[in-house]
Amino acid sequence: MNIKPLADRVVIKMLEAEETTKSGIILTSKAQEKPQVAEVVAVGPGGVVDGKEIVMEVAVGDRVLISKYAGTEVKLEGQEYTILKQSDILAKVE
């Protein structure tokens, strides 16, 4: 099944959170922070949204930083994805 986002929406897959601290302490899943780095899986076409022309600035495969609680989480075929607006993406990671 393919996900095809509409308008200025982007589908991302969260990258794994760190399981150990820099000093080597292993964190339980409850103590881990929600990861903010993700990989772009699909990108909408952009276009006119709310009367403004939206140009998509991210592409499939880009690594991005997102707002901590941005988007809507969905689960398809055992994989977890987040669908959010391009404006919820803070930066590209290069």
PDB file of C-alpha atoms in Angstrom:
ATOM      1  CA  MET A   1       0.000   0.000   0.000  1.00  0.00           C
ATOM      2  CA  ASN A   2       1.361   3.424  -0.945  1.00  0.00           C
ATOM      3  CA  ILE A   3       0.640   6.632   0.932  1.00  0.00           C
ATOM      4  CA  LYS A   4       0.119   9.684  -1.266  1.00  0.00           C
ATOM      5  CA  PRO A   5      -0.240  12.874   0.796  1.00  0.00           C
ATOM      6  CA  LEU A   6      -2.399  15.735  -0.441  1.00  0.00           C
ATOM      7  CA  ALA A   7      -1.557  19.446  -0.802  1.00  0.00           C
ATOM      8  CA  ASP A   8       1.243  20.541   1.548  1.00  0.00           C
ATOM      9  CA  ARG A   9       1.313  17.331   3.593  1.00  0.00           C
ATOM     10  CA  VAL A  10       4.425  15.201   4.152  1.00  0.00           C
ATOM     11  CA  VAL A  11       4.619  11.578   5.350  1.00  0.00           C
ATOM     12  CA  ILE A  12       7.590  10.806   7.585  1.00  0.00           C
ATOM     13  CA  LYS A  13       8.975   7.791   9.391  1.00  0.00           C
ATOM     14  CA  MET A  14      10.525   8.532  12.758  1.00  0.00           C
ATOM     15  CA  LEU A  15      14.120   7.426  13.281  1.00  0.00           C
ATOM     16  CA  GLU A  16      14.945   5.407  16.391  1.00  0.00           C
ATOM     17  CA  ALA A  17      15.527   7.248  19.667  1.00  0.00           C
ATOM     18  CA  GLU A  18      18.823   6.963  21.492  1.00  0.00           C
ATOM     19  CA  GLU A  19      18.767   4.016  23.894  1.00  0.00           C
ATOM     20  CA  THR A  20      21.843   5.071  25.869  1.00  0.00           C
ATOM     21  CA  THR A  21      23.075   8.402  27.159  1.00  0.00           C
ATOM     22  CA  LYS A  22      26.486   9.818  26.235  1.00  0.00           C
ATOM     23  CA  SER A  23      27.828   8.452  29.524  1.00  0.00           C
ATOM     24  CA  GLY A  24      26.590   4.929  28.686  1.00  0.00           C
ATOM     25  CA  ILE A  25      23.446   4.725  30.835  1.00  0.00           C
ATOM     26  CA  ILE A  26      20.790   2.565  29.179  1.00  0.00           C
ATOM     27  CA  LEU A  27      17.364   4.245  29.072  1.00  0.00           C
ATOM     28  CA  THR A  28      14.041   2.441  29.343  1.00  0.00           C
ATOM     29  CA  SER A  29      11.448   3.161  26.682  1.00  0.00           C
ATOM     30  CA  LYS A  30       9.530   5.402  29.107  1.00  0.00           C
ATOM     31  CA  ALA A  31      12.608   7.520  29.850  1.00  0.00           C
ATOM     32  CA  GLN A  32      13.469   8.071  26.194  1.00  0.00           C
ATOM     33  CA  GLU A  33      12.460  11.340  24.584  1.00  0.00           C
ATOM     34  CA  LYS A  34      10.284  11.223  21.509  1.00  0.00           C
ATOM     35  CA  PRO A  35      12.665  11.438  18.532  1.00  0.00           C
ATOM     36  CA  GLN A  36      12.529  14.623  16.506  1.00  0.00           C
ATOM     37  CA  VAL A  37      14.567  13.403  13.527  1.00  0.00           C
ATOM     38  CA  ALA A  38      12.662  11.645  10.764  1.00  0.00           C
ATOM     39  CA  GLU A  39      13.020  10.469   7.186  1.00  0.00           C
ATOM     40  CA  VAL A  40      10.631  11.770   4.526  1.00  0.00           C
ATOM     41  CA  VAL A  41       8.699   8.886   2.940  1.00  0.00           C
ATOM     42  CA  ALA A  42       6.263  10.784   0.693  1.00  0.00           C
ATOM     43  CA  VAL A  43       5.608  14.407  -0.267  1.00  0.00           C
ATOM     44  CA  GLY A  44       2.392  16.050  -1.459  1.00  0.00           C
ATOM     45  CA  PRO A  45       2.291  18.129  -4.640  1.00  0.00           C
ATOM     46  CA  GLY A  46       2.051  21.519  -2.922  1.00  0.00           C
ATOM     47  CA  GLY A  47      -0.018  24.054  -4.868  1.00  0.00           C
ATOM     48  CA  VAL A  48      -2.421  26.666  -3.572  1.00  0.00           C
ATOM     49  CA  VAL A  49      -3.336  26.154   0.090  1.00  0.00           C
ATOM     50  CA  ASP A  50      -5.519  28.732   1.869  1.00  0.00           C
ATOM     51  CA  GLY A  51      -4.928  31.199  -0.983  1.00  0.00           C
ATOM     52  CA  LYS A  52      -1.121  30.939  -0.826  1.00  0.00           C
ATOM     53  CA  GLU A  53       1.176  29.182  -3.283  1.00  0.00           C
ATOM     54  CA  ILE A  54       3.046  26.411  -1.445  1.00  0.00           C
ATOM     55  CA  VAL A  55       6.276  25.088  -2.961  1.00  0.00           C
ATOM     56  CA  MET A  56       7.440  21.807  -1.456  1.00  0.00           C
ATOM     57  CA  GLU A  57      10.976  22.183  -0.131  1.00  0.00           C
ATOM     58  CA  VAL A  58      11.532  18.605   1.035  1.00  0.00           C
ATOM     59  CA  ALA A  59      11.936  15.449  -1.028  1.00  0.00           C
ATOM     60  CA  VAL A  60      11.631  11.727  -0.389  1.00  0.00           C
ATOM     61  CA  GLY A  61      14.713  10.503   1.473  1.00  0.00           C
ATOM     62  CA  ASP A  62      15.472  13.816   3.223  1.00  0.00           C
ATOM     63  CA  ARG A  63      16.184  13.691   6.954  1.00  0.00           C
ATOM     64  CA  VAL A  64      14.295  16.413   8.799  1.00  0.00           C
ATOM     65  CA  LEU A  65      13.786  17.868  12.273  1.00  0.00           C
ATOM     66  CA  ILE A  66      10.154  18.241  13.292  1.00  0.00           C
ATOM     67  CA  SER A  67       8.221  19.918  16.080  1.00  0.00           C
ATOM     68  CA  LYS A  68       7.963  17.645  19.106  1.00  0.00           C
ATOM     69  CA  TYR A  69       4.216  16.963  18.944  1.00  0.00           C
ATOM     70  CA  ALA A  70       3.546  17.694  15.274  1.00  0.00           C
ATOM     71  CA  GLY A  71       1.382  15.663  12.954  1.00  0.00           C
ATOM     72  CA  THR A  72      -0.911  12.690  13.121  1.00  0.00           C
ATOM     73  CA  GLU A  73       0.482   9.238  13.773  1.00  0.00           C
ATOM     74  CA  VAL A  74      -0.866   6.388  11.621  1.00  0.00           C
ATOM     75  CA  LYS A  75      -0.024   2.697  11.408  1.00  0.00           C
ATOM     76  CA  LEU A  76      -0.195   0.916   8.048  1.00  0.00           C
ATOM     77  CA  GLU A  77       0.889  -2.663   7.410  1.00  0.00           C
ATOM     78  CA  GLY A  78       2.812  -2.786  10.696  1.00  0.00           C
ATOM     79  CA  GLN A  79       4.788   0.428  10.046  1.00  0.00           C
ATOM     80  CA  GLU A  80       4.251   3.648  11.977  1.00  0.00           C
ATOM     81  CA  TYR A  81       4.201   6.923  10.043  1.00  0.00           C
ATOM     82  CA  THR A  82       3.434  10.538  10.857  1.00  0.00           C
ATOM     83  CA  ILE A  83       1.554  12.814   8.472  1.00  0.00           C
ATOM     84  CA  LEU A  84       2.153  16.533   8.962  1.00  0.00           C
ATOM     85  CA  LYS A  85       2.150  19.848   7.143  1.00  0.00           C
ATOM     86  CA  GLN A  86       5.399  21.040   5.612  1.00  0.00           C
ATOM     87  CA  SER A  87       5.255  24.053   7.974  1.00  0.00           C
ATOM     88  CA  ASP A  88       5.701  21.646  10.951  1.00  0.00           C
ATOM     89  CA  ILE A  89       9.160  20.720   9.614  1.00  0.00           C
ATOM     90  CA  LEU A  90      11.789  22.878  11.298  1.00  0.00           C
ATOM     91  CA  ALA A  91      14.893  22.034   9.241  1.00  0.00           C
ATOM     92  CA  LYS A  92      16.633  19.543   6.960  1.00  0.00           C
ATOM     93  CA  VAL A  93      19.463  17.498   8.448  1.00  0.00           C
ATOM     94  CA  GLU A  94      22.445  17.266   6.102  1.00  0.00           C
TER      95      GLU A  94
END
